[in-house]
Short mmCIF file of C-alpha atoms and ligand atoms in Angstrom, two decimals:
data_model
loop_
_atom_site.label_atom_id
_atom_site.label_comp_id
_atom_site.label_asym_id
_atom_site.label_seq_id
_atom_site.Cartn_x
_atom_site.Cartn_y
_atom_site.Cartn_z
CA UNK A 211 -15.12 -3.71 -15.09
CA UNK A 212 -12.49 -6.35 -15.60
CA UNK A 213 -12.91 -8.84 -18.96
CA UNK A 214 -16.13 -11.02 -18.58
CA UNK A 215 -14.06 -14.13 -18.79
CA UNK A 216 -12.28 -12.88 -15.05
CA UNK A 217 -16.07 -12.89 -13.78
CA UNK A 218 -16.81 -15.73 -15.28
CA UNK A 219 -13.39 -17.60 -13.91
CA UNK A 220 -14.27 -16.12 -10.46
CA UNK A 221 -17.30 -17.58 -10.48
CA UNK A 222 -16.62 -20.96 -11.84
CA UNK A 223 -13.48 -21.41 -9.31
CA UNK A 224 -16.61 -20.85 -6.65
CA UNK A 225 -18.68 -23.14 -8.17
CA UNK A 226 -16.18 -25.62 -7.70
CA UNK A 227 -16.49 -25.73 -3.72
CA UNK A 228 -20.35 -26.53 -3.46
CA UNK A 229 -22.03 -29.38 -4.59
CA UNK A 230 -26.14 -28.28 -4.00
CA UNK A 231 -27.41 -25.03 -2.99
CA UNK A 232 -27.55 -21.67 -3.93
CA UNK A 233 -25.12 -18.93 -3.05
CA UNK A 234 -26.75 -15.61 -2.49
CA UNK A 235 -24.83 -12.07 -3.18
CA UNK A 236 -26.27 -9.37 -1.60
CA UNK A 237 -25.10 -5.94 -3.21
CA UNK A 238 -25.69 -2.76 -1.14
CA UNK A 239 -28.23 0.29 -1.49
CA UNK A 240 -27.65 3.88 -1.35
CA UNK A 241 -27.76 5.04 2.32
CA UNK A 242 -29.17 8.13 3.44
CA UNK A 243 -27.70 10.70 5.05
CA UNK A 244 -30.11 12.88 6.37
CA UNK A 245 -33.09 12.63 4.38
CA UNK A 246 -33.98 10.02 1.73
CA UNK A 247 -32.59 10.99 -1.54
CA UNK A 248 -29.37 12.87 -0.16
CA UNK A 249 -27.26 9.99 -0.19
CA UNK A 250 -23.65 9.17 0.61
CA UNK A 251 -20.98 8.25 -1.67
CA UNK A 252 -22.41 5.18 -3.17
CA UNK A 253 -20.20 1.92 -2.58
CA UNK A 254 -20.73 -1.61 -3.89
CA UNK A 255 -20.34 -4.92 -1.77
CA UNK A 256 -16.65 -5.83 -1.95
CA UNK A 257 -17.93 -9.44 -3.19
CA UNK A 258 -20.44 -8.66 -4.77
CA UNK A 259 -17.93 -6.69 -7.06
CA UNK A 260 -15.45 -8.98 -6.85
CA UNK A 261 -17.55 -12.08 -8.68
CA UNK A 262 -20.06 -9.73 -10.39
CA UNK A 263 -18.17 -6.64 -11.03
CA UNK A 264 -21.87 -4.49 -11.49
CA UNK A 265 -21.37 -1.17 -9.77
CA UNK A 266 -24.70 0.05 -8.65
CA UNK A 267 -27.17 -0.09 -5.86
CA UNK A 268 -30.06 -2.46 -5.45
CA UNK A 269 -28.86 -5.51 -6.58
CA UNK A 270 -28.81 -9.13 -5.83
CA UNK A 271 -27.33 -12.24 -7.12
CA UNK A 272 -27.35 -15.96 -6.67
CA UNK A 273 -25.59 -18.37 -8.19
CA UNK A 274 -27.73 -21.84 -8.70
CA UNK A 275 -25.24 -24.73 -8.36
CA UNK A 276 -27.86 -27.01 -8.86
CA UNK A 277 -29.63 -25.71 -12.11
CA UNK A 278 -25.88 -24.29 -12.71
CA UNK A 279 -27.48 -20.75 -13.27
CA UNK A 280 -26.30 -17.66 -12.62
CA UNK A 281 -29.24 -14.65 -11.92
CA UNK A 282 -28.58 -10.63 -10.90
CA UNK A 283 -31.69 -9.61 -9.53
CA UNK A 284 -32.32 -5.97 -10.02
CA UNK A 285 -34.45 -3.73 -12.54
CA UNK A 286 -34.16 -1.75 -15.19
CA UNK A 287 -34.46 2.29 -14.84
CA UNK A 288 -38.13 3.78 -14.06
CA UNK A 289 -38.97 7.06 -16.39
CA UNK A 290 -38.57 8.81 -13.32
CA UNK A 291 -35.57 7.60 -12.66
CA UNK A 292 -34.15 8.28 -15.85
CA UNK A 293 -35.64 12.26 -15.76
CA UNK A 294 -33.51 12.58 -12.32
CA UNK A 295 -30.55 11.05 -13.53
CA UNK A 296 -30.07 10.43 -16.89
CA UNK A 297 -29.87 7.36 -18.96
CA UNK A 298 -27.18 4.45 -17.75
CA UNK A 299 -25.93 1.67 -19.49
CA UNK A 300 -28.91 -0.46 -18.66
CA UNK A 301 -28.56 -3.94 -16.26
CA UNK A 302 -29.28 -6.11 -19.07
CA UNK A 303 -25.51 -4.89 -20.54
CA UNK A 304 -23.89 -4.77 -17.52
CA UNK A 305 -24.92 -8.53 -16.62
CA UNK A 306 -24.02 -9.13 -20.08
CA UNK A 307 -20.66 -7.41 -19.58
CA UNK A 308 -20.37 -10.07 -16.38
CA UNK A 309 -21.20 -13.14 -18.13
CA UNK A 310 -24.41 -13.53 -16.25
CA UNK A 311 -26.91 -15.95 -17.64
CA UNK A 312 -30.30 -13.54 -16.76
CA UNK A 313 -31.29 -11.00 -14.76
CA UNK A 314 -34.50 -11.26 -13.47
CA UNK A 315 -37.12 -8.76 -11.27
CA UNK A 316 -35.49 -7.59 -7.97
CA UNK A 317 -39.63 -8.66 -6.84
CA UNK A 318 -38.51 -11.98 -7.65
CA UNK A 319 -35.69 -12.78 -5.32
CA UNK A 320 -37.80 -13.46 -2.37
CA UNK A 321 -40.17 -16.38 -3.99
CA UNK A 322 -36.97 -17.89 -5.18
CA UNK A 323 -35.35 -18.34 -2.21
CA UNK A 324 -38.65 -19.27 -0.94
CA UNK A 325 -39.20 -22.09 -3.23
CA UNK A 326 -35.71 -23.07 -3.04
CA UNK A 327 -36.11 -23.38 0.61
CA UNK A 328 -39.52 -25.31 0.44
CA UNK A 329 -37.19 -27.56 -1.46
CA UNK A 330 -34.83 -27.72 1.68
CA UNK A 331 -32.00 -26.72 -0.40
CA UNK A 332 -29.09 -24.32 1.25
CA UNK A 333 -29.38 -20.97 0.59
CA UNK A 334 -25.27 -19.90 1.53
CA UNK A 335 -25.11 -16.45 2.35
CA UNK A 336 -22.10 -13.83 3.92
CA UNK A 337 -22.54 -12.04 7.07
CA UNK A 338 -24.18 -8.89 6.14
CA UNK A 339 -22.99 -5.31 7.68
CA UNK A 340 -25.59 -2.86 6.64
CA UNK A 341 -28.45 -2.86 8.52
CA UNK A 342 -31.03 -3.15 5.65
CA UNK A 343 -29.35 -6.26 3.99
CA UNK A 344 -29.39 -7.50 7.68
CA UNK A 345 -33.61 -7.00 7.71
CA UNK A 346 -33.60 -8.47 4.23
CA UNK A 347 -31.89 -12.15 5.31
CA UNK A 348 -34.22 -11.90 8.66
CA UNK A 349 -37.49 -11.60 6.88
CA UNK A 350 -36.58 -14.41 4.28
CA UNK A 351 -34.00 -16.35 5.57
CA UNK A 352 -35.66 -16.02 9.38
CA UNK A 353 -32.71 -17.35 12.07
CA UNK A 354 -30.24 -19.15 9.40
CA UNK A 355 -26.78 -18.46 10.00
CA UNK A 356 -24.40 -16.91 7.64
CA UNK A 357 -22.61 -20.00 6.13
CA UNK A 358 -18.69 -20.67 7.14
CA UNK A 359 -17.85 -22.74 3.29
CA UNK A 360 -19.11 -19.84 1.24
CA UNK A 361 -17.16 -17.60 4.06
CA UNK A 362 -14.07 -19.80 3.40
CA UNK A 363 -14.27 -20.45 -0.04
CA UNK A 364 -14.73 -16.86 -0.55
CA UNK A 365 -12.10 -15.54 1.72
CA UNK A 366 -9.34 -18.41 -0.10
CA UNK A 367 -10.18 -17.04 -3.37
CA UNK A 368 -10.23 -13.11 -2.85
CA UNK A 369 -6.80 -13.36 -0.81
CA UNK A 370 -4.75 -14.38 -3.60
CA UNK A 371 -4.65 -11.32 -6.12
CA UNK A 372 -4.58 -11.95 -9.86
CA UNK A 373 -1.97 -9.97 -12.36
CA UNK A 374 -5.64 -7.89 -12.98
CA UNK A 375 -5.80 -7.22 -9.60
CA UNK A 376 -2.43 -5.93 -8.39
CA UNK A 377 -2.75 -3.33 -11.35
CA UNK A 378 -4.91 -2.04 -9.70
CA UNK A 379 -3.54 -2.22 -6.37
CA UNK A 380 -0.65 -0.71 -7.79
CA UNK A 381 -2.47 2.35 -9.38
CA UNK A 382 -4.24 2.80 -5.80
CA UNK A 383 -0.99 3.11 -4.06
CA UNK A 384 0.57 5.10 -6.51
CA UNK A 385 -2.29 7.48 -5.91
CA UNK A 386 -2.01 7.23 -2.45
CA UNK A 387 1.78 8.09 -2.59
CA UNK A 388 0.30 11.43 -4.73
CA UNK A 389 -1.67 12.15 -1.91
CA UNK A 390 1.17 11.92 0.48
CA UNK A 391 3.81 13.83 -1.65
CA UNK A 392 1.22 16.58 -2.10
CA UNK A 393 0.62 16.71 1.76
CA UNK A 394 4.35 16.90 2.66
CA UNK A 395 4.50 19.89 0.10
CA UNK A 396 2.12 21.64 0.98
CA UNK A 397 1.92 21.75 5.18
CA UNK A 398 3.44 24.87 6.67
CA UNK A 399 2.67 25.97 10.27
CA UNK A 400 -0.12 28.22 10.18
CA UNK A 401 -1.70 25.94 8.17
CA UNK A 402 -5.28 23.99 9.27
CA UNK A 403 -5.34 19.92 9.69
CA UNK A 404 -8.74 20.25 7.52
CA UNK A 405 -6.85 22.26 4.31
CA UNK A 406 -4.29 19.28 3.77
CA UNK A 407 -6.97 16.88 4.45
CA UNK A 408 -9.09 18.26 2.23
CA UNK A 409 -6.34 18.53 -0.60
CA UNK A 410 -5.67 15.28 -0.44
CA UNK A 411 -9.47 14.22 -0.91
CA UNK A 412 -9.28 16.19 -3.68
CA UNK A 413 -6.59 13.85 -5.33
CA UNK A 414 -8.18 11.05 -4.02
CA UNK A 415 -11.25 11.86 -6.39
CA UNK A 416 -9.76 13.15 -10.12
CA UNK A 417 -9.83 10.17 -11.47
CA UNK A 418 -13.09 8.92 -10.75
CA UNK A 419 -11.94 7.23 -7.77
CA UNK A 420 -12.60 8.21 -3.62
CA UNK A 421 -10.63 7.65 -0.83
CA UNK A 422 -10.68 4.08 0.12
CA UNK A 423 -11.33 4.94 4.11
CA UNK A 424 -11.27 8.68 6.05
CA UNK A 425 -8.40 10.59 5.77
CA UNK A 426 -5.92 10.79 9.28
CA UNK A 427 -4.36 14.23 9.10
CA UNK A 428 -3.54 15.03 12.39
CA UNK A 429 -0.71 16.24 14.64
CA UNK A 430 -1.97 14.23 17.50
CA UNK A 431 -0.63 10.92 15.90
CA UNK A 432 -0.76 9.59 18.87
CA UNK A 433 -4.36 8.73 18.12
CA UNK A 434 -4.75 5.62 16.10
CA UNK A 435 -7.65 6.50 13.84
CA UNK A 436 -8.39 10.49 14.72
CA UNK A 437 -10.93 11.86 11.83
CA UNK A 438 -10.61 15.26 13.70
CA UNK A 439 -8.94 17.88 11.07
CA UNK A 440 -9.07 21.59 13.44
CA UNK A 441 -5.85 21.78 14.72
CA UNK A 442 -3.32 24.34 13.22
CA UNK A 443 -0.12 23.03 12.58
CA UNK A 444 2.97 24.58 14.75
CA UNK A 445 6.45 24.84 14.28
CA UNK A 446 7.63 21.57 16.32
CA UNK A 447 4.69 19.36 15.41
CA UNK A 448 4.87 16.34 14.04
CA UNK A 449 2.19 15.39 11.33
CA UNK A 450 0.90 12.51 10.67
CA UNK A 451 -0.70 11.43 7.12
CA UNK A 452 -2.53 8.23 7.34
CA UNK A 453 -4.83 8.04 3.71
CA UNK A 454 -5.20 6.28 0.95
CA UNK A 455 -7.02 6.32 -2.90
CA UNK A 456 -9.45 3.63 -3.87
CA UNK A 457 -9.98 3.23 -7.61
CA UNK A 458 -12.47 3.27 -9.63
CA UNK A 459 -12.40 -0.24 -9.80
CA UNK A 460 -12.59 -0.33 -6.05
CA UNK A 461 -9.31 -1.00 -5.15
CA UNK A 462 -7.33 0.16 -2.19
CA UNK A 463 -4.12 1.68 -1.02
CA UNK A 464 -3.01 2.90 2.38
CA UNK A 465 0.12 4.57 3.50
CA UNK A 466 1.27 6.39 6.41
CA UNK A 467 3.75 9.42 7.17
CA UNK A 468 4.97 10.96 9.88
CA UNK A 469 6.77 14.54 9.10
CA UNK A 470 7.59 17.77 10.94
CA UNK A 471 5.35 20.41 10.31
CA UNK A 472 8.28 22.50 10.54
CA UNK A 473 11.08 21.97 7.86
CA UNK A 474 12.90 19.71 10.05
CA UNK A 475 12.65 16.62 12.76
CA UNK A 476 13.74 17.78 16.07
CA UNK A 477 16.70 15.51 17.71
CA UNK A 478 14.30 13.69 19.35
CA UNK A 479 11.86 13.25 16.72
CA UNK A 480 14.76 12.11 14.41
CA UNK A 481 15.51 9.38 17.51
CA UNK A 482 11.92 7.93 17.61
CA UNK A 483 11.38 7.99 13.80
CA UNK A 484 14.44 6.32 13.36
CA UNK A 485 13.55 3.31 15.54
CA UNK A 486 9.98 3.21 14.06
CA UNK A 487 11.93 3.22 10.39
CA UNK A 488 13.95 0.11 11.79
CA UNK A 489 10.98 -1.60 12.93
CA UNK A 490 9.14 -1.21 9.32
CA UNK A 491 12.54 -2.72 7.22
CA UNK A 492 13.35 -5.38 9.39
CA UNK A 493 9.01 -6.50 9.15
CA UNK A 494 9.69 -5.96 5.22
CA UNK A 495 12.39 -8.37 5.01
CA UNK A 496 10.50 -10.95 7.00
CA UNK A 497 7.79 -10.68 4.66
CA UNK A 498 7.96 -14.37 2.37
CA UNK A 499 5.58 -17.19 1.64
CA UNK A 500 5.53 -19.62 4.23
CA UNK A 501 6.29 -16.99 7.47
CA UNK A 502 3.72 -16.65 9.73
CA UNK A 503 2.45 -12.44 9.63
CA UNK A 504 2.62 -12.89 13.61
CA UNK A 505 6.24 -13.40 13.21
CA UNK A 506 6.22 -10.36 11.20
CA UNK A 507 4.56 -8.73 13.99
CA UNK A 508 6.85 -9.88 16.54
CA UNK A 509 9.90 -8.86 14.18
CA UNK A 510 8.41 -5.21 14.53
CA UNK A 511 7.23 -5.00 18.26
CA UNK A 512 10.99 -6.23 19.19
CA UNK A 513 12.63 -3.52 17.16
CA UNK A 514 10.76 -1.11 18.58
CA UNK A 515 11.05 -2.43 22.29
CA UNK A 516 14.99 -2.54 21.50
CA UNK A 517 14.79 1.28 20.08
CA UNK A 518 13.06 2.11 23.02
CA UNK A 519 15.45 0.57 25.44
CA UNK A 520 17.88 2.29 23.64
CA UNK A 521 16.75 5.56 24.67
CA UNK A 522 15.94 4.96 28.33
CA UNK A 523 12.19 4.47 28.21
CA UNK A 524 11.95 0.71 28.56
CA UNK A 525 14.12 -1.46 30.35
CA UNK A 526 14.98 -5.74 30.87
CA UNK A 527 14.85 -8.63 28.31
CA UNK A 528 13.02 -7.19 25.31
CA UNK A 529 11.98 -10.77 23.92
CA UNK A 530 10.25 -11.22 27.17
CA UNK A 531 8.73 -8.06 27.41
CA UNK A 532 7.11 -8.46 23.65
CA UNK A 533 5.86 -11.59 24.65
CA UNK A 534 4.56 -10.43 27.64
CA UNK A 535 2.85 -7.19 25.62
CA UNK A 536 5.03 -5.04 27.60
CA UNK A 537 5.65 -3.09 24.83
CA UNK A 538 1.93 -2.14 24.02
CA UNK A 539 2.17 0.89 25.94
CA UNK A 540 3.90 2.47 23.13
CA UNK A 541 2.34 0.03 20.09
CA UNK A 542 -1.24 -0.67 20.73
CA UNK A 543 -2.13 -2.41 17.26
CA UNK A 544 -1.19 -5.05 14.38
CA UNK A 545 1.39 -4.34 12.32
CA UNK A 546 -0.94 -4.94 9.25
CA UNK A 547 -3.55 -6.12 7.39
CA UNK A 548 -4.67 -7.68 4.12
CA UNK A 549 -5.83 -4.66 1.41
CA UNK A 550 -7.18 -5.57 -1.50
CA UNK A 551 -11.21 -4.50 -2.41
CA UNK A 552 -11.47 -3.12 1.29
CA UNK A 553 -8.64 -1.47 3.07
CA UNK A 554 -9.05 -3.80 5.44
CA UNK A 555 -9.95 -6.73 3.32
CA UNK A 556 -12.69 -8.74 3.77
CA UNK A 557 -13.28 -7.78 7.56
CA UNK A 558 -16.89 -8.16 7.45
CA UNK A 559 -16.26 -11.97 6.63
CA UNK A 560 -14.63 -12.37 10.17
CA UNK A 561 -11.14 -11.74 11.32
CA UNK A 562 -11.03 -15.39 12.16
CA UNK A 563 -11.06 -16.30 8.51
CA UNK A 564 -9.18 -13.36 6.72
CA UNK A 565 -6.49 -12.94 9.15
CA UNK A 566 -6.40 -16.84 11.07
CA UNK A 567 -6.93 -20.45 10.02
CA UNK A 568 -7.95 -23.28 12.26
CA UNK A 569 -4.79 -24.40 13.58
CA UNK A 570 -3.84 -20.31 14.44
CA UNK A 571 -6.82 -19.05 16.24
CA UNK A 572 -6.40 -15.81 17.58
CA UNK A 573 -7.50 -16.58 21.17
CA UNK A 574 -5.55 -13.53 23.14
CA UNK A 575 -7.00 -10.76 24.98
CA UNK A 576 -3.33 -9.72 25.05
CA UNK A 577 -3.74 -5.74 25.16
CA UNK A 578 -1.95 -5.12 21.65
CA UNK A 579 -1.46 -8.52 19.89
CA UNK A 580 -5.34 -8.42 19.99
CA UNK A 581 -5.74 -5.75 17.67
CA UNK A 582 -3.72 -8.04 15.03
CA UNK A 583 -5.80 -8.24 11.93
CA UNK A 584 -3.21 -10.92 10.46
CA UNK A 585 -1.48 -13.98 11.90
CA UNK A 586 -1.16 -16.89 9.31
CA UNK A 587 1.09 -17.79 6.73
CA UNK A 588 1.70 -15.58 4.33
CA UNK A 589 1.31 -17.22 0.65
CA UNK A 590 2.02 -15.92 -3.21
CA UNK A 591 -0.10 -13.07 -4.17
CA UNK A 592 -1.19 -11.89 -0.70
CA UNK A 593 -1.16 -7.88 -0.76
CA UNK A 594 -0.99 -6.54 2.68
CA UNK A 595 0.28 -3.18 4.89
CA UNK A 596 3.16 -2.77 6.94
CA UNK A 597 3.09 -0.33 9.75
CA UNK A 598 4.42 -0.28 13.34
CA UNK A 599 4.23 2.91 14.96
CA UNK A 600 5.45 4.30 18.06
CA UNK A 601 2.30 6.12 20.08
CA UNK A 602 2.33 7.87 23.31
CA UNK A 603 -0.90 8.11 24.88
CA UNK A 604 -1.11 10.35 27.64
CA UNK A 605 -4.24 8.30 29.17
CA UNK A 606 -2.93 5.08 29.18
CA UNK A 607 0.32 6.09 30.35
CA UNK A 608 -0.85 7.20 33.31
CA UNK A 609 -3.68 4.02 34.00
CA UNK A 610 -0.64 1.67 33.49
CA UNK A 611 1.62 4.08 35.61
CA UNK A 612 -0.95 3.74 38.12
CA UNK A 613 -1.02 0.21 38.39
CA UNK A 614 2.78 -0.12 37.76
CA UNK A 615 2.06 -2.59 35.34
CA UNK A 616 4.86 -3.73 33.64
CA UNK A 617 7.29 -1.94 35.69
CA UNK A 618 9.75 -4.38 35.51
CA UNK A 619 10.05 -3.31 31.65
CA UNK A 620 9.18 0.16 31.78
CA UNK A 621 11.02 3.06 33.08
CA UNK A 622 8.02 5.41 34.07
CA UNK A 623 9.92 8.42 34.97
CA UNK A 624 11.64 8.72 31.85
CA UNK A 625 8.18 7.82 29.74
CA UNK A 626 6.93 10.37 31.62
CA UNK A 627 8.98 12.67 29.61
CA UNK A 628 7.74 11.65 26.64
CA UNK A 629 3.78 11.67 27.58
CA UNK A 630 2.92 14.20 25.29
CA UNK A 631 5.21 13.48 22.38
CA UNK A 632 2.34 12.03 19.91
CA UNK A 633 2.74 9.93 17.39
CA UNK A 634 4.74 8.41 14.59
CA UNK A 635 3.47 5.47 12.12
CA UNK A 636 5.17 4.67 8.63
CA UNK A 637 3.39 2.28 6.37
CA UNK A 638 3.56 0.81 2.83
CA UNK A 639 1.75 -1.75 0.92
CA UNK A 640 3.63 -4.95 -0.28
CA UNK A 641 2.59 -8.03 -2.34
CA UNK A 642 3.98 -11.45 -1.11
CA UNK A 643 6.14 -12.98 -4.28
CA UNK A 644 7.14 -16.19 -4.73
CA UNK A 645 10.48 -15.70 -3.19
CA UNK A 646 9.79 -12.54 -0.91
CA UNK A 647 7.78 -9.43 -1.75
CA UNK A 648 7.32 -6.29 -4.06
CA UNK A 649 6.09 -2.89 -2.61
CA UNK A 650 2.99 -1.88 -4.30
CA UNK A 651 2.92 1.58 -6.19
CA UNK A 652 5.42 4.67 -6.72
CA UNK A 653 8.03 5.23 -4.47
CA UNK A 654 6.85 8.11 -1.78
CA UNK A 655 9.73 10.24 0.93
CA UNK A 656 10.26 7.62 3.76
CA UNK A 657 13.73 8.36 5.49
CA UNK A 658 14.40 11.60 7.17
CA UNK A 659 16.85 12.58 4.61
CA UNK A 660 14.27 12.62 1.65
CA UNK A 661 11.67 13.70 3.93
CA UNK A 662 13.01 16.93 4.91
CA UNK A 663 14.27 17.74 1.45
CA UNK A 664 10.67 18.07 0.48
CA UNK A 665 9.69 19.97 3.88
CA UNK A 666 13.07 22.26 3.31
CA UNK A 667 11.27 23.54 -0.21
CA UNK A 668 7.79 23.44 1.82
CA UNK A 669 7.57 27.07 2.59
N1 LIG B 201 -5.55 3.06 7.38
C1 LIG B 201 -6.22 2.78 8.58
C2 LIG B 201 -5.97 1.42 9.09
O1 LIG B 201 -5.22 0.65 8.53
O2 LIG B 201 -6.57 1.03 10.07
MN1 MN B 202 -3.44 0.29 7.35
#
């Protein structure tokens, strides 16, 4: 846990937006995965952490801004419990450790919000993901509606890391970067997806962290998030390495490499990983307070358009095919997202908020720029990814070659060449500065230089 006076803070700055009601924390339960007590990895509510900072299952929490109370509902280990799993640090400490005024029953919750809502006061709540949070607002809450100022006031708050924070989202990135190096050192062909996967799990977890989402080890890149791990790695593939730690404290890092499986990048690899190496600088240096992430976003889809003019495969004005989406053939997605507790951050509080404001609303069903997680203005203390990527997907190829959509800006026959290339994505994590930005964590092999000076001692 951080100090109790950072909970306390968290909580206070809050406070500050609400004059009456009660704001309700739902943390999350264990989750079965095929029977009852055979559980999977057990994982906190990002908020509920963030203001709280209690790691464990069945808890709840309000915070009273009318009494100006704040309550963890939860209980204390049964003796059976305790046979099963030992003795923990009981709830009374840890809501100590948090500042909290009480803990009471977790029986209790339900007549409180009860009597608070006799009382016609505002129970705030976020919109809840798992399913049996979801039963729990139904059966008390009945049809009320998850409330936008907690959603906003909590999304304004967690956006902007503290110096507490971005230790930790420095130590998860410097993991991650572990993860990678030990990936790139370690692939040879021969060699199963599912043995580097599973190595760099294994880094993920010595330190009492996890991985912070499932690792993307795959030599069919091409596939944006592929979970499958049986290939065997060939002399000409390439790989791509999309995985990142989350620390114990729950923080998260995520980086991406693309590298031969052999000990070097064919000619033509070395062409496309060059242009999707352009598109990630030039998106770096536009990161700064005040520029708009969709700028960013545009900064990257250009480069890559121009790259792929460059080589034959599209064709035209490249600002107009980028505005057009032209360009999605090859780039499906966002350029990035905000990281921070979640590797997505906050995406269960709604894209609109995390990623938008009110005066940007992302109203496109623009194949491509819809997938964009982030559009506003970056400010001071934002920590976010960076990652274009160049994808070649036989499937859509071939639907869009059908329709000739786009032709004026795509040269089919030569893409055609390329339908079975795969994949390449690079990505970092950066926090924005005052002035510009800082990449997050250890330095980690990006250009094809360093890269294949690693894969030339590989094997
Ligand atoms: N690391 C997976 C993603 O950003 O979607
Ligand atoms: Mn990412």
């Amino acid at each position: 846990m951080f100090s109790k006076e950072e909970y306390i803070n968290r909580r206070s700055r809050l406070k500050s937006n609400f004059d009456t009601g009660i704001l309700l924390f739902l943390g999350n339960e264990e989750s079965p995965i095929n029977f009852f007590d055979n559980t999977y990895h057990f994982r906190q509510d990002s908020s509920f952490l963030y203001y709280f900072g209690i790691n464990a299952p069945k808890l709840a929490a309000i915070i009273d801004i009318d009494e100006n109370k704040t309550i963890v509902f939860g209980d204390e280990m049964s003796i059976d419990e305790i046979v099963w799993m030992g003795r923990q640090q009981t709830l009374q400490d840890k809501a100590n450790q948090s500042g909290v005024d009480s803990v009471k029953f977790s029986s209790s919750l339900s007549d409180y919000l009860q009597s608070a809502q006799d009382k016609k006061r505002r129970i705030h709540f976020l919109p809840p993901y798992r399913a049996e949070n979801k039963i729990k607002i139904a059966s008390v809450l009945k049809s009320e509606k998850p409330s936008l100022p907690f959603i906003k006031a909590v999304v304004a708050q967690r956006s902007i890391k503290s110096a507490a924070e971005l230790v930790e989202l420095d130590l998860a990135s410097s993991i991650s970067a572990d993860m990678h190096l030990i990936a790139m050192q370690m692939a040879k062909p021969g060699m199963k997806e599912s043995e580097i996967a599973a190595t760099i799990q294994q880094i993920a977890l010595k330190d009492e962290g996890n991985l912070a989402y499932p690792v993307i080890l795959t030599v069919n890149g091409q596939i944006l998030h592929n979970h499958f791990h049986g290939n065997t790695l060939k002399d000409g593939h390439l790989v791509l390495n999309d995985s990142g730690a989350e620390t114990k404290m729950g923080y998260a890092g995520d980086l991406t490499r693309t590298f031969p499986a052999g000990k070097k990048f064919s000619a033509i690899q070395k062409e496309m990983y060059s242009i999707v190496l352009e598109s990630y600088q030039k998106a770096v240096e536009a990161l700064k307070p005040g520029v708009k992430y969709l700028d960013v976003h545009y900064t990257a889809c250009l480069a890559l358009a121009e790259g792929l003019k460059a080589l034959g495969l599209m064709k035209g004005n490249m600002h107009d095919a980028v505005e057009t989406g032209a360009h999605a053939l090859f780039f499906q997605c966002g350029t990035g997202h905000m990281m921070g507790l979640d590797v997505h951050d906050m995406e269960d509080l709604g894209e609109q908020y995390v990623g938008y404001t009110e005066e940007l609303k992302k109203n496109t069903t623009q194949f491509g720029l819809k997938s964009l997680r982030l559009g506003k203005e970056l400010e001071t203390g934002y920590v976010l990814t960076v990652e274009p990527g160049l994808y070649f997907i036989p499937e859509l190829i071939e639907q869009w070659k059908s329709t000739a959509q786009f032709s004026d800006f795509i040269n089919y026959d030569k893409v055609e060449d390329f339908k079975n290339f795969g994949g390449i994505r690079v990505e970092d994590d950066y926090v924005i500065t005052e002035t510009s930005y800082r990449k997050l964590g250890k330095e980690l092999a990006i250009s094809i230089n360093d890269i294949e000076e690693i894969r030339a001692k590989a094997y």
